[in-house]
mmCIF file of C-alpha atoms in Angstrom:
data_model
loop_
_atom_site.group_PDB
_atom_site.id
_atom_site.type_symbol
_atom_site.label_atom_id
_atom_site.label_comp_id
_atom_site.label_asym_id
_atom_site.label_seq_id
_atom_site.Cartn_x
_atom_site.Cartn_y
_atom_site.Cartn_z
ATOM 1 C CA MET A 1 -1.353 -19.739 7.882
ATOM 2 C CA LEU A 2 -2.827 -19.344 4.388
ATOM 3 C CA LYS A 3 -6.290 -18.866 5.876
ATOM 4 C CA ARG A 4 -5.031 -16.057 8.088
ATOM 5 C CA LEU A 5 -3.132 -14.533 5.172
ATOM 6 C CA PHE A 6 -6.132 -14.396 2.805
ATOM 7 C CA SER A 7 -9.107 -14.151 5.159
ATOM 8 C CA LEU A 8 -11.173 -10.975 5.429
ATOM 9 C CA ASP A 9 -13.490 -9.826 8.182
ATOM 10 C CA THR A 10 -16.877 -10.193 6.479
ATOM 11 C CA ALA A 11 -19.026 -10.434 9.610
ATOM 12 C CA SER A 12 -18.345 -7.421 11.814
ATOM 13 C CA GLN A 13 -18.684 -4.739 9.143
ATOM 14 C CA LYS A 14 -21.947 -2.851 8.722
ATOM 15 C CA ARG A 15 -22.864 -3.838 5.207
ATOM 16 C CA VAL A 16 -26.002 -4.365 3.130
ATOM 17 C CA PHE A 17 -25.842 -7.909 1.823
ATOM 18 C CA GLY A 18 -28.117 -7.282 -1.176
ATOM 19 C CA LEU A 19 -25.778 -4.559 -2.422
ATOM 20 C CA ASP A 20 -22.841 -6.911 -1.879
ATOM 21 C CA VAL A 21 -24.656 -9.409 -4.114
ATOM 22 C CA LEU A 22 -24.969 -6.807 -6.870
ATOM 23 C CA ARG A 23 -21.347 -5.726 -6.530
ATOM 24 C CA ALA A 24 -20.096 -9.313 -6.526
ATOM 25 C CA ALA A 25 -22.273 -10.159 -9.544
ATOM 26 C CA ALA A 26 -20.977 -7.115 -11.417
ATOM 27 C CA ILE A 27 -17.290 -7.910 -10.899
ATOM 28 C CA LEU A 28 -17.741 -11.638 -11.591
ATOM 29 C CA ILE A 29 -19.466 -10.877 -14.902
ATOM 30 C CA VAL A 30 -16.623 -8.540 -15.870
ATOM 31 C CA VAL A 31 -13.858 -10.956 -14.856
ATOM 32 C CA ASP A 32 -15.631 -13.889 -16.520
ATOM 33 C CA ALA A 33 -15.657 -11.955 -19.794
ATOM 34 C CA HIS A 34 -11.925 -11.285 -19.425
ATOM 35 C CA ALA A 35 -11.241 -14.933 -18.541
ATOM 36 C CA ASN A 36 -12.282 -15.954 -22.037
ATOM 37 C CA ASN A 37 -9.109 -14.316 -23.352
ATOM 38 C CA ALA A 38 -7.194 -17.288 -21.978
ATOM 39 C CA LEU A 39 -8.949 -19.602 -24.446
ATOM 40 C CA GLY A 40 -7.567 -17.728 -27.442
ATOM 41 C CA SER A 41 -8.886 -19.079 -30.735
ATOM 42 C CA TYR A 42 -10.689 -21.891 -28.896
ATOM 43 C CA HIS A 43 -13.237 -19.498 -27.436
ATOM 44 C CA GLN A 44 -16.584 -19.987 -29.153
ATOM 45 C CA GLY A 45 -18.789 -17.837 -26.926
ATOM 46 C CA GLY A 46 -21.797 -19.118 -25.012
ATOM 47 C CA LEU A 47 -25.546 -18.654 -25.044
ATOM 48 C CA LEU A 48 -25.690 -17.794 -21.332
ATOM 49 C CA HIS A 49 -23.374 -14.821 -21.807
ATOM 50 C CA GLN A 50 -25.818 -13.283 -24.266
ATOM 51 C CA PHE A 51 -28.343 -12.806 -21.456
ATOM 52 C CA LEU A 52 -25.952 -11.527 -18.812
ATOM 53 C CA PRO A 53 -26.096 -7.812 -18.045
ATOM 54 C CA ASP A 54 -23.145 -5.521 -18.567
ATOM 55 C CA GLY A 55 -21.241 -5.782 -15.295
ATOM 56 C CA VAL A 56 -19.630 -2.375 -15.721
ATOM 57 C CA GLU A 57 -23.019 -0.684 -16.123
ATOM 58 C CA LEU A 58 -24.193 -2.373 -12.931
ATOM 59 C CA PHE A 59 -21.080 -1.037 -11.199
ATOM 60 C CA PHE A 60 -21.911 2.471 -12.394
ATOM 61 C CA VAL A 61 -25.460 2.407 -11.038
ATOM 62 C CA LEU A 62 -24.457 0.832 -7.729
ATOM 63 C CA SER A 63 -21.616 3.315 -7.278
ATOM 64 C CA GLY A 64 -23.942 6.200 -8.062
ATOM 65 C CA PHE A 65 -26.444 4.958 -5.507
ATOM 66 C CA LEU A 66 -23.864 4.646 -2.731
ATOM 67 C CA ILE A 67 -21.716 7.715 -3.372
ATOM 68 C CA GLY A 68 -24.612 9.822 -4.609
ATOM 69 C CA GLY A 69 -26.461 8.939 -1.432
ATOM 70 C CA ILE A 70 -23.513 10.182 0.616
ATOM 71 C CA LEU A 71 -23.459 13.449 -1.343
ATOM 72 C CA ILE A 72 -27.200 13.978 -0.835
ATOM 73 C CA ARG A 73 -26.934 13.319 2.901
ATOM 74 C CA ILE A 74 -23.991 15.705 3.178
ATOM 75 C CA TYR A 75 -26.000 18.396 1.418
ATOM 76 C CA GLU A 76 -28.986 17.856 3.701
ATOM 77 C CA GLN A 77 -26.882 17.670 6.855
ATOM 78 C CA GLU A 78 -24.674 20.664 6.104
ATOM 79 C CA GLY A 79 -27.437 22.739 4.547
ATOM 80 C CA ARG A 80 -24.926 24.200 2.143
ATOM 81 C CA MET A 81 -22.550 23.312 -0.680
ATOM 82 C CA ASP A 82 -19.234 25.166 -0.761
ATOM 83 C CA GLY A 83 -15.492 24.667 -1.193
ATOM 84 C CA PRO A 84 -14.735 22.976 2.167
ATOM 85 C CA VAL A 85 -17.675 20.588 1.839
ATOM 86 C CA LEU A 86 -16.697 19.674 -1.719
ATOM 87 C CA MET A 87 -13.033 19.193 -0.849
ATOM 88 C CA ASN A 88 -13.892 16.892 2.043
ATOM 89 C CA PHE A 89 -16.101 14.830 -0.266
ATOM 90 C CA TRP A 90 -13.395 14.596 -2.917
ATOM 91 C CA VAL A 91 -10.600 13.761 -0.470
ATOM 92 C CA ARG A 92 -12.592 10.836 0.871
ATOM 93 C CA ARG A 93 -13.351 9.583 -2.637
ATOM 94 C CA TRP A 94 -9.711 9.926 -3.701
ATOM 95 C CA PHE A 95 -8.418 8.037 -0.675
ATOM 96 C CA ARG A 96 -10.737 5.224 -1.700
ATOM 97 C CA THR A 97 -9.726 4.980 -5.366
ATOM 98 C CA LEU A 98 -6.384 6.643 -6.092
ATOM 99 C CA PRO A 99 -3.879 4.648 -3.976
ATOM 100 C CA ASN A 100 -4.828 1.317 -5.562
ATOM 101 C CA TYR A 101 -4.999 2.823 -9.013
ATOM 102 C CA TYR A 102 -1.608 4.514 -8.889
ATOM 103 C CA LEU A 103 0.032 1.438 -7.353
ATOM 104 C CA VAL A 104 -1.237 -0.844 -10.125
ATOM 105 C CA LEU A 105 -0.555 1.726 -12.858
ATOM 106 C CA GLY A 106 2.980 2.255 -11.571
ATOM 107 C CA GLY A 107 3.495 -1.494 -11.316
ATOM 108 C CA ILE A 108 2.451 -2.065 -14.941
ATOM 109 C CA ILE A 109 4.758 0.711 -16.133
ATOM 110 C CA GLY A 110 7.619 -0.627 -14.001
ATOM 111 C CA ILE A 111 7.216 -4.203 -15.244
ATOM 112 C CA ASN A 112 7.215 -3.031 -18.861
ATOM 113 C CA LEU A 113 10.396 -1.005 -18.329
ATOM 114 C CA ILE A 114 12.151 -3.858 -16.513
ATOM 115 C CA GLN A 115 11.206 -6.314 -19.250
ATOM 116 C CA ALA A 116 12.507 -3.922 -21.891
ATOM 117 C CA PHE A 117 15.783 -3.512 -19.995
ATOM 118 C CA LEU A 118 16.273 -7.256 -19.519
ATOM 119 C CA THR A 119 15.454 -8.183 -23.127
ATOM 120 C CA GLY A 120 17.118 -5.234 -24.794
ATOM 121 C CA GLN A 121 13.912 -4.495 -26.676
ATOM 122 C CA HIS A 122 11.900 -1.303 -26.746
ATOM 123 C CA HIS A 123 9.101 -1.147 -24.179
ATOM 124 C CA SER A 124 5.475 -1.478 -25.242
ATOM 125 C CA LEU A 125 4.280 1.575 -23.316
ATOM 126 C CA PRO A 126 2.343 4.315 -25.151
ATOM 127 C CA ALA A 127 3.863 7.716 -25.938
ATOM 128 C CA LYS A 128 4.766 9.721 -22.847
ATOM 129 C CA TRP A 129 1.924 12.250 -23.190
ATOM 130 C CA THR A 130 -0.588 9.449 -23.635
ATOM 131 C CA LEU A 131 0.903 7.711 -20.606
ATOM 132 C CA ALA A 132 0.753 10.936 -18.610
ATOM 133 C CA SER A 133 -2.974 11.224 -19.360
ATOM 134 C CA TYR A 134 -3.589 8.110 -17.270
ATOM 135 C CA PHE A 135 -2.402 9.915 -14.148
ATOM 136 C CA VAL A 136 -5.183 12.514 -14.466
ATOM 137 C CA PHE A 137 -7.845 10.233 -15.991
ATOM 138 C CA LEU A 138 -7.757 11.882 -19.408
ATOM 139 C CA GLN A 139 -7.068 8.647 -21.297
ATOM 140 C CA ASN A 140 -10.655 8.542 -22.592
ATOM 141 C CA PHE A 141 -12.029 11.985 -21.797
ATOM 142 C CA ALA A 142 -13.304 12.761 -25.315
ATOM 143 C CA TRP A 143 -11.900 9.795 -27.252
ATOM 144 C CA TYR A 144 -11.713 6.051 -26.883
ATOM 145 C CA VAL A 145 -9.208 4.610 -24.440
ATOM 146 C CA PRO A 146 -5.842 3.451 -25.883
ATOM 147 C CA ASP A 147 -4.830 -0.217 -25.832
ATOM 148 C CA PHE A 148 -2.680 0.312 -22.737
ATOM 149 C CA PHE A 149 -4.488 -0.555 -19.453
ATOM 150 C CA PRO A 150 -7.803 -0.270 -21.352
ATOM 151 C CA GLU A 151 -10.058 -1.390 -18.500
ATOM 152 C CA THR A 152 -9.520 1.964 -16.770
ATOM 153 C CA TRP A 153 -12.033 3.621 -19.109
ATOM 154 C CA SER A 154 -14.793 2.986 -16.578
ATOM 155 C CA LEU A 155 -12.780 4.299 -13.627
ATOM 156 C CA ALA A 156 -12.117 7.523 -15.547
ATOM 157 C CA ILE A 157 -15.864 7.936 -16.078
ATOM 158 C CA GLU A 158 -16.468 7.497 -12.346
ATOM 159 C CA GLU A 159 -13.710 9.894 -11.319
ATOM 160 C CA TRP A 160 -14.921 12.655 -13.614
ATOM 161 C CA SER A 161 -18.534 12.040 -12.608
ATOM 162 C CA TYR A 162 -17.674 12.564 -8.949
ATOM 163 C CA LEU A 163 -15.894 15.744 -9.896
ATOM 164 C CA PHE A 164 -18.629 17.170 -12.127
ATOM 165 C CA ILE A 165 -21.768 16.166 -10.209
ATOM 166 C CA PRO A 166 -20.763 17.957 -6.970
ATOM 167 C CA LEU A 167 -19.734 21.010 -9.013
ATOM 168 C CA ILE A 168 -23.144 21.027 -10.729
ATOM 169 C CA LEU A 169 -24.730 20.727 -7.288
ATOM 170 C CA LEU A 170 -22.684 23.722 -6.127
ATOM 171 C CA LEU A 171 -23.822 25.705 -9.181
ATOM 172 C CA TRP A 172 -27.489 24.841 -8.725
ATOM 173 C CA HIS A 173 -27.270 25.595 -4.998
ATOM 174 C CA ARG A 174 -25.954 29.086 -5.692
ATOM 175 C CA LEU A 175 -28.309 29.849 -8.573
ATOM 176 C CA ARG A 176 -31.482 28.333 -7.132
ATOM 177 C CA PRO A 177 -34.545 30.522 -6.572
ATOM 178 C CA ALA A 178 -35.061 31.443 -2.927
ATOM 179 C CA HIS A 179 -38.152 29.232 -2.571
ATOM 180 C CA TRP A 180 -36.425 26.080 -3.833
ATOM 181 C CA SER A 181 -35.871 23.311 -1.306
ATOM 182 C CA GLN A 182 -32.708 21.254 -1.210
ATOM 183 C CA GLN A 183 -34.730 18.335 -2.547
ATOM 184 C CA ARG A 184 -35.591 20.311 -5.668
ATOM 185 C CA VAL A 185 -31.953 21.321 -6.114
ATOM 186 C CA VAL A 186 -30.843 17.681 -5.952
ATOM 187 C CA LEU A 187 -33.458 16.670 -8.519
ATOM 188 C CA ALA A 188 -32.347 19.515 -10.800
ATOM 189 C CA VAL A 189 -28.763 18.275 -10.616
ATOM 190 C CA ILE A 190 -29.743 14.713 -11.495
ATOM 191 C CA LEU A 191 -31.911 15.806 -14.419
ATOM 192 C CA THR A 192 -29.206 18.170 -15.659
ATOM 193 C CA VAL A 193 -26.735 15.306 -15.884
ATOM 194 C CA ILE A 194 -29.120 12.716 -17.335
ATOM 195 C CA VAL A 195 -30.880 14.976 -19.837
ATOM 196 C CA GLY A 196 -27.710 16.856 -20.744
ATOM 197 C CA THR A 197 -25.662 13.729 -21.456
ATOM 198 C CA ASN A 198 -28.458 12.088 -23.446
ATOM 199 C CA LEU A 199 -28.832 15.237 -25.548
ATOM 200 C CA LEU A 200 -25.083 15.339 -26.144
ATOM 201 C CA ARG A 201 -25.073 11.738 -27.359
ATOM 202 C CA LEU A 202 -28.070 12.453 -29.577
ATOM 203 C CA VAL A 203 -26.412 15.487 -31.173
ATOM 204 C CA LEU A 204 -23.115 13.651 -31.709
ATOM 205 C CA ALA A 205 -24.920 10.600 -33.100
ATOM 206 C CA LEU A 206 -26.799 12.694 -35.658
ATOM 207 C CA GLN A 207 -23.552 14.231 -36.898
ATOM 208 C CA GLN A 208 -22.015 10.905 -37.944
ATOM 209 C CA PRO A 209 -23.261 8.496 -40.615
ATOM 210 C CA ILE A 210 -24.555 5.131 -39.469
ATOM 211 C CA SER A 211 -21.695 3.506 -41.370
ATOM 212 C CA ALA A 212 -19.345 4.895 -38.706
ATOM 213 C CA GLY A 213 -20.791 2.375 -36.233
ATOM 214 C CA GLU A 214 -21.497 2.899 -32.544
ATOM 215 C CA LEU A 215 -18.747 5.556 -32.209
ATOM 216 C CA GLY A 216 -17.415 4.077 -28.951
ATOM 217 C CA PHE A 217 -19.694 6.241 -26.810
ATOM 218 C CA ARG A 218 -19.801 3.528 -24.139
ATOM 219 C CA GLY A 219 -16.224 4.186 -23.094
ATOM 220 C CA ILE A 220 -15.889 7.969 -23.422
ATOM 221 C CA VAL A 221 -16.148 10.206 -20.370
ATOM 222 C CA ILE A 222 -18.142 13.097 -21.811
ATOM 223 C CA THR A 223 -20.723 10.778 -23.382
ATOM 224 C CA ARG A 224 -21.197 8.686 -20.230
ATOM 225 C CA LEU A 225 -21.499 11.173 -17.366
ATOM 226 C CA ASP A 226 -25.080 9.986 -16.880
ATOM 227 C CA ALA A 227 -23.915 6.434 -16.092
ATOM 228 C CA ILE A 228 -23.529 7.329 -12.418
ATOM 229 C CA ALA A 229 -26.599 9.581 -12.317
ATOM 230 C CA TYR A 230 -29.122 6.720 -12.544
ATOM 231 C CA GLY A 231 -27.777 5.401 -9.260
ATOM 232 C CA VAL A 232 -27.927 8.915 -7.793
ATOM 233 C CA LEU A 233 -31.581 9.027 -8.871
ATOM 234 C CA ALA A 234 -32.187 5.869 -6.827
ATOM 235 C CA ALA A 235 -30.474 7.519 -3.844
ATOM 236 C CA TYR A 236 -32.732 10.538 -4.343
ATOM 237 C CA VAL A 237 -35.865 8.376 -4.117
ATOM 238 C CA LYS A 238 -34.546 6.629 -1.005
ATOM 239 C CA GLN A 239 -33.724 9.929 0.686
ATOM 240 C CA TYR A 240 -36.891 11.871 -0.068
ATOM 241 C CA TYR A 241 -39.522 9.138 -0.466
ATOM 242 C CA PRO A 242 -38.557 6.619 2.239
ATOM 243 C CA ALA A 243 -42.032 5.101 2.628
ATOM 244 C CA PHE A 244 -42.237 4.345 -1.101
ATOM 245 C CA TRP A 245 -38.653 3.043 -1.068
ATOM 246 C CA ARG A 246 -39.438 0.602 1.755
ATOM 247 C CA SER A 247 -42.752 -0.565 0.297
ATOM 248 C CA PRO A 248 -42.515 -4.351 -0.306
ATOM 249 C CA MET A 249 -44.878 -4.118 -3.262
ATOM 250 C CA ALA A 250 -42.907 -1.280 -4.878
ATOM 251 C CA GLN A 251 -39.638 -3.150 -4.286
ATOM 252 C CA LYS A 252 -40.995 -6.366 -5.788
ATOM 253 C CA ASN A 253 -42.515 -4.717 -8.861
ATOM 254 C CA ALA A 254 -39.441 -2.569 -9.502
ATOM 255 C CA PHE A 255 -37.090 -5.545 -9.112
ATOM 256 C CA TRP A 256 -38.878 -7.835 -11.543
ATOM 257 C CA LEU A 257 -39.418 -5.053 -14.065
ATOM 258 C CA GLY A 258 -35.758 -4.108 -13.796
ATOM 259 C CA LEU A 259 -34.620 -7.722 -14.120
ATOM 260 C CA VAL A 260 -36.735 -8.346 -17.221
ATOM 261 C CA MET A 261 -35.591 -5.063 -18.780
ATOM 262 C CA THR A 262 -31.944 -5.843 -17.986
ATOM 263 C CA VAL A 263 -32.061 -9.323 -19.541
ATOM 264 C CA ILE A 264 -33.941 -8.130 -22.633
ATOM 265 C CA THR A 265 -31.582 -5.173 -23.061
ATOM 266 C CA ALA A 266 -28.553 -7.466 -22.741
ATOM 267 C CA PHE A 267 -29.903 -9.977 -25.285
ATOM 268 C CA THR A 268 -31.038 -7.369 -27.814
ATOM 269 C CA ALA A 269 -27.542 -5.854 -27.718
ATOM 270 C CA SER A 270 -25.703 -9.180 -27.981
ATOM 271 C CA ILE A 271 -23.655 -10.464 -30.905
ATOM 272 C CA LEU A 272 -26.048 -13.398 -31.217
ATOM 273 C CA ILE A 273 -28.845 -11.261 -32.631
ATOM 274 C CA LEU A 274 -26.837 -8.914 -34.859
ATOM 275 C CA ALA A 275 -27.330 -11.101 -37.941
ATOM 276 C CA PHE A 276 -31.105 -10.793 -37.504
ATOM 277 C CA TYR A 277 -30.842 -7.007 -37.434
ATOM 278 C CA VAL A 278 -28.840 -7.030 -40.660
ATOM 279 C CA ASP A 279 -31.128 -9.504 -42.447
ATOM 280 C CA SER A 280 -34.299 -7.694 -41.385
ATOM 281 C CA GLY A 281 -33.003 -4.275 -42.409
ATOM 282 C CA VAL A 282 -33.172 -2.706 -38.947
ATOM 283 C CA TYR A 283 -29.422 -2.620 -38.337
ATOM 284 C CA PRO A 284 -29.158 1.163 -38.911
ATOM 285 C CA ALA A 285 -31.865 1.746 -36.293
ATOM 286 C CA TYR A 286 -30.032 -0.604 -33.917
ATOM 287 C CA VAL A 287 -26.768 1.331 -34.353
ATOM 288 C CA PHE A 288 -28.549 4.622 -33.667
ATOM 289 C CA TYR A 289 -30.154 3.093 -30.567
ATOM 290 C CA LYS A 290 -26.759 1.865 -29.301
ATOM 291 C CA ARG A 291 -25.335 5.367 -29.819
ATOM 292 C CA THR A 292 -28.109 7.057 -27.898
ATOM 293 C CA PHE A 293 -30.974 5.602 -25.870
ATOM 294 C CA TYR A 294 -29.402 2.241 -25.009
ATOM 295 C CA PHE A 295 -27.499 3.835 -22.139
ATOM 296 C CA LEU A 296 -30.660 5.417 -20.746
ATOM 297 C CA VAL A 297 -32.517 2.086 -20.886
ATOM 298 C CA ILE A 298 -29.747 0.032 -19.278
ATOM 299 C CA GLY A 299 -29.194 2.636 -16.567
ATOM 300 C CA LEU A 300 -32.877 2.819 -15.628
ATOM 301 C CA SER A 301 -33.325 -0.964 -15.758
ATOM 302 C CA MET A 302 -30.462 -1.550 -13.331
ATOM 303 C CA MET A 303 -31.633 1.297 -11.115
ATOM 304 C CA LEU A 304 -34.906 -0.592 -10.606
ATOM 305 C CA LEU A 305 -32.995 -3.497 -9.038
ATOM 306 C CA ILE A 306 -31.632 -1.369 -6.221
ATOM 307 C CA PRO A 307 -34.630 -0.948 -3.839
ATOM 308 C CA ARG A 308 -35.224 -4.685 -3.356
ATOM 309 C CA MET A 309 -31.525 -5.460 -2.976
ATOM 310 C CA ASP A 310 -31.053 -2.563 -0.558
ATOM 311 C CA ALA A 311 -33.728 -4.140 1.655
ATOM 312 C CA TRP A 312 -31.770 -7.422 1.854
ATOM 313 C CA ARG A 313 -29.770 -6.425 4.893
ATOM 314 C CA SER A 314 -27.995 -9.632 5.935
ATOM 315 C CA ALA A 315 -27.476 -13.332 5.311
ATOM 316 C CA THR A 316 -25.563 -16.126 7.021
ATOM 317 C CA GLY A 317 -23.557 -19.114 5.865
ATOM 318 C CA TRP A 318 -20.412 -19.714 3.858
ATOM 319 C CA ILE A 319 -21.972 -18.670 0.528
ATOM 320 C CA PRO A 320 -22.932 -15.185 1.821
ATOM 321 C CA ARG A 321 -19.443 -14.887 3.332
ATOM 322 C CA ALA A 322 -17.906 -15.754 -0.040
ATOM 323 C CA ILE A 323 -20.150 -13.211 -1.784
ATOM 324 C CA THR A 324 -19.178 -10.525 0.719
ATOM 325 C CA HIS A 325 -15.511 -11.424 0.249
ATOM 326 C CA VAL A 326 -15.784 -10.956 -3.514
ATOM 327 C CA SER A 327 -17.648 -7.688 -2.985
ATOM 328 C CA LEU A 328 -14.935 -6.409 -0.649
ATOM 329 C CA ILE A 329 -12.113 -7.158 -3.091
ATOM 330 C CA SER A 330 -14.059 -6.031 -6.184
ATOM 331 C CA TYR A 331 -12.089 -2.829 -6.764
ATOM 332 C CA SER A 332 -8.721 -4.549 -6.433
ATOM 333 C CA LEU A 333 -9.986 -7.368 -8.651
ATOM 334 C CA TYR A 334 -11.146 -4.846 -11.247
ATOM 335 C CA LEU A 335 -7.669 -3.287 -11.421
ATOM 336 C CA LEU A 336 -5.661 -6.514 -11.392
ATOM 337 C CA ASN A 337 -7.495 -9.098 -13.461
ATOM 338 C CA LEU A 338 -7.044 -7.976 -17.074
ATOM 339 C CA THR A 339 -3.794 -6.157 -17.794
ATOM 340 C CA PRO A 340 -1.638 -7.285 -14.832
ATOM 341 C CA VAL A 341 -2.809 -10.915 -14.501
ATOM 342 C CA MET A 342 -4.125 -11.848 -17.935
ATOM 343 C CA GLY A 343 -1.851 -9.612 -20.006
ATOM 344 C CA LEU A 344 1.431 -9.834 -18.113
ATOM 345 C CA LEU A 345 1.145 -13.390 -16.779
ATOM 346 C CA ILE A 346 -1.509 -15.794 -18.063
ATOM 347 C CA ASN A 347 -1.299 -15.019 -21.777
ATOM 348 C CA ARG A 348 2.440 -15.646 -21.756
ATOM 349 C CA ILE A 349 1.468 -19.323 -21.678
ATOM 350 C CA PRO A 350 0.704 -20.506 -25.249
ATOM 351 C CA THR A 351 -2.832 -21.864 -25.729
ATOM 352 C CA THR A 352 -1.920 -25.057 -27.585
ATOM 353 C CA SER A 353 -5.202 -26.862 -26.933
ATOM 354 C CA LEU A 354 -8.629 -26.379 -25.398
ATOM 355 C CA THR A 355 -7.444 -28.236 -22.286
ATOM 356 C CA VAL A 356 -4.546 -25.829 -21.863
ATOM 357 C CA GLY A 357 -6.952 -22.949 -22.409
ATOM 358 C CA TYR A 358 -9.234 -24.073 -19.595
ATOM 359 C CA GLY A 359 -6.204 -24.640 -17.400
ATOM 360 C CA LYS A 360 -5.234 -21.029 -18.035
ATOM 361 C CA VAL A 361 -8.752 -19.926 -17.136
ATOM 362 C CA VAL A 362 -8.556 -21.730 -13.783
ATOM 363 C CA LEU A 363 -5.103 -20.284 -13.109
ATOM 364 C CA PHE A 364 -6.368 -16.832 -14.064
ATOM 365 C CA TRP A 365 -9.176 -17.017 -11.506
ATOM 366 C CA ILE A 366 -6.932 -18.329 -8.734
ATOM 367 C CA VAL A 367 -4.240 -15.712 -9.271
ATOM 368 C CA SER A 368 -6.719 -12.848 -9.746
ATOM 369 C CA LEU A 369 -8.719 -13.657 -6.615
ATOM 370 C CA GLY A 370 -5.597 -14.318 -4.535
ATOM 371 C CA LEU A 371 -3.701 -11.187 -5.524
ATOM 372 C CA SER A 372 -6.821 -9.048 -5.209
ATOM 373 C CA THR A 373 -7.425 -10.287 -1.672
ATOM 374 C CA LEU A 374 -3.857 -9.468 -0.690
ATOM 375 C CA LEU A 375 -3.986 -6.036 -2.326
ATOM 376 C CA HIS A 376 -7.264 -5.216 -0.613
ATOM 377 C CA LYS A 377 -6.257 -6.455 2.814
ATOM 378 C CA TYR A 378 -2.705 -5.151 3.042
ATOM 379 C CA TYR A 379 -2.835 -1.954 0.957
ATOM 380 C CA GLU A 380 -6.333 -0.810 0.008
ATOM 381 C CA LEU A 381 -7.772 -1.040 3.544
ATOM 382 C CA PRO A 382 -4.849 0.719 5.283
ATOM 383 C CA MET A 383 -4.850 3.511 2.703
ATOM 384 C CA THR A 384 -8.620 3.928 2.932
ATOM 385 C CA SER A 385 -8.442 4.142 6.722
ATOM 386 C CA LEU A 386 -6.140 7.155 6.427
ATOM 387 C CA ARG A 387 -9.007 9.281 5.168
ATOM 388 C CA ASP A 388 -10.625 9.355 8.610
ATOM 389 C CA ARG A 389 -7.524 11.114 9.895
ATOM 390 C CA MET A 390 -7.419 13.602 7.028
ATOM 391 C CA SER A 391 -11.087 14.383 6.411
ATOM 392 C CA LYS A 392 -14.385 14.778 8.191
ATOM 393 C CA ARG A 393 -16.502 11.663 8.556
ATOM 394 C CA GLU A 394 -19.530 11.615 6.294
ATOM 395 C CA PRO A 395 -23.096 10.668 7.288
ATOM 396 C CA HIS A 396 -23.415 6.911 7.639
ATOM 397 C CA LEU A 397 -25.599 4.968 5.253
ATOM 398 C CA THR A 398 -28.199 4.496 7.962
ATOM 399 C CA GLU A 399 -28.288 8.147 8.941
ATOM 400 C CA THR A 400 -31.138 10.089 7.411
ATOM 401 C CA ALA A 401 -31.438 13.842 7.371
ATOM 402 C CA ASN A 402 -34.728 15.496 8.190
ATOM 403 C CA VAL A 403 -36.701 16.329 5.092
ATOM 404 C CA HIS A 404 -39.230 19.144 5.246
#
């Protein structure tokens, strides 16, 4: 009975296993970082974590590759970019992300209000206008996300990216010179987002003294619109240079270069090495780098991983099935693990010893994975399936438009 309740169909779906590996790795890195909260003061950090990539950044690039690829194929297939095409694209994206988000957001608000009613204490929710901003993804538009449901900073960046990038594509399509191909328009859009966002960060960074720190650019929408664009750049290469994309030598070289760059970037930005920067006098340069070019480097390094992983089409066995399962529930797991599970449940248990802390970590993983599977299977999937009744089907991942 439990197997039927929690099992997912991981075999019959048309999926790319290598991309499932990346998605599963990204969410496991994120959840593992959150799991350490259960240890409380007993958490001492670990050397391995200093070399792990930023799971959220990997999510950004992978999402940009998949959704950006859909947008490019739509543009090539339709031969135009206008209101109906944009609305169809947005409706399909919103059916994928909004139902889960609003359910979890509403649940957190409801639990806080019920707890306040039962205890007679004031609720811990933010002010009503701040709370309202979460419903339109303005919680971190030009400022850092509040303490309430803070993990949604990355979802807000994605939502605004998938609003702005198609609009920029529409603008470039209408303003393009007559001799421009659609390929050139797509490249112009990608460069507009990447160059524009990097210039914005550079200008903002130069306006603040180094003593102000990294300025929280990582989690602010307007300073991270390029996060998705590196994945879109990968989709661009796949669409317009298929022979190069499928080249085993190019895939191998890009993968190992990307892996080395990702590990080095992770380590050089870790807490472990900060003391060296201070002692050697390069800390100001490090802060400036983290405000500006760090995001370009990490985005490009993770983009280089995509071609090789996209070529890994399938795998068999229980381990690949487990990886695919985690990949399938990754969005639900992202929404549930920190505030709902860790904040509202696990951390209500006092961490009186290291043994209790590790027990909380195990419980955190079990509850997070279990609830995420149920949410995905019985709510996320049915809501996502509604979009096929309310919008036009988009080109499949294996469909390729003719490029002239």
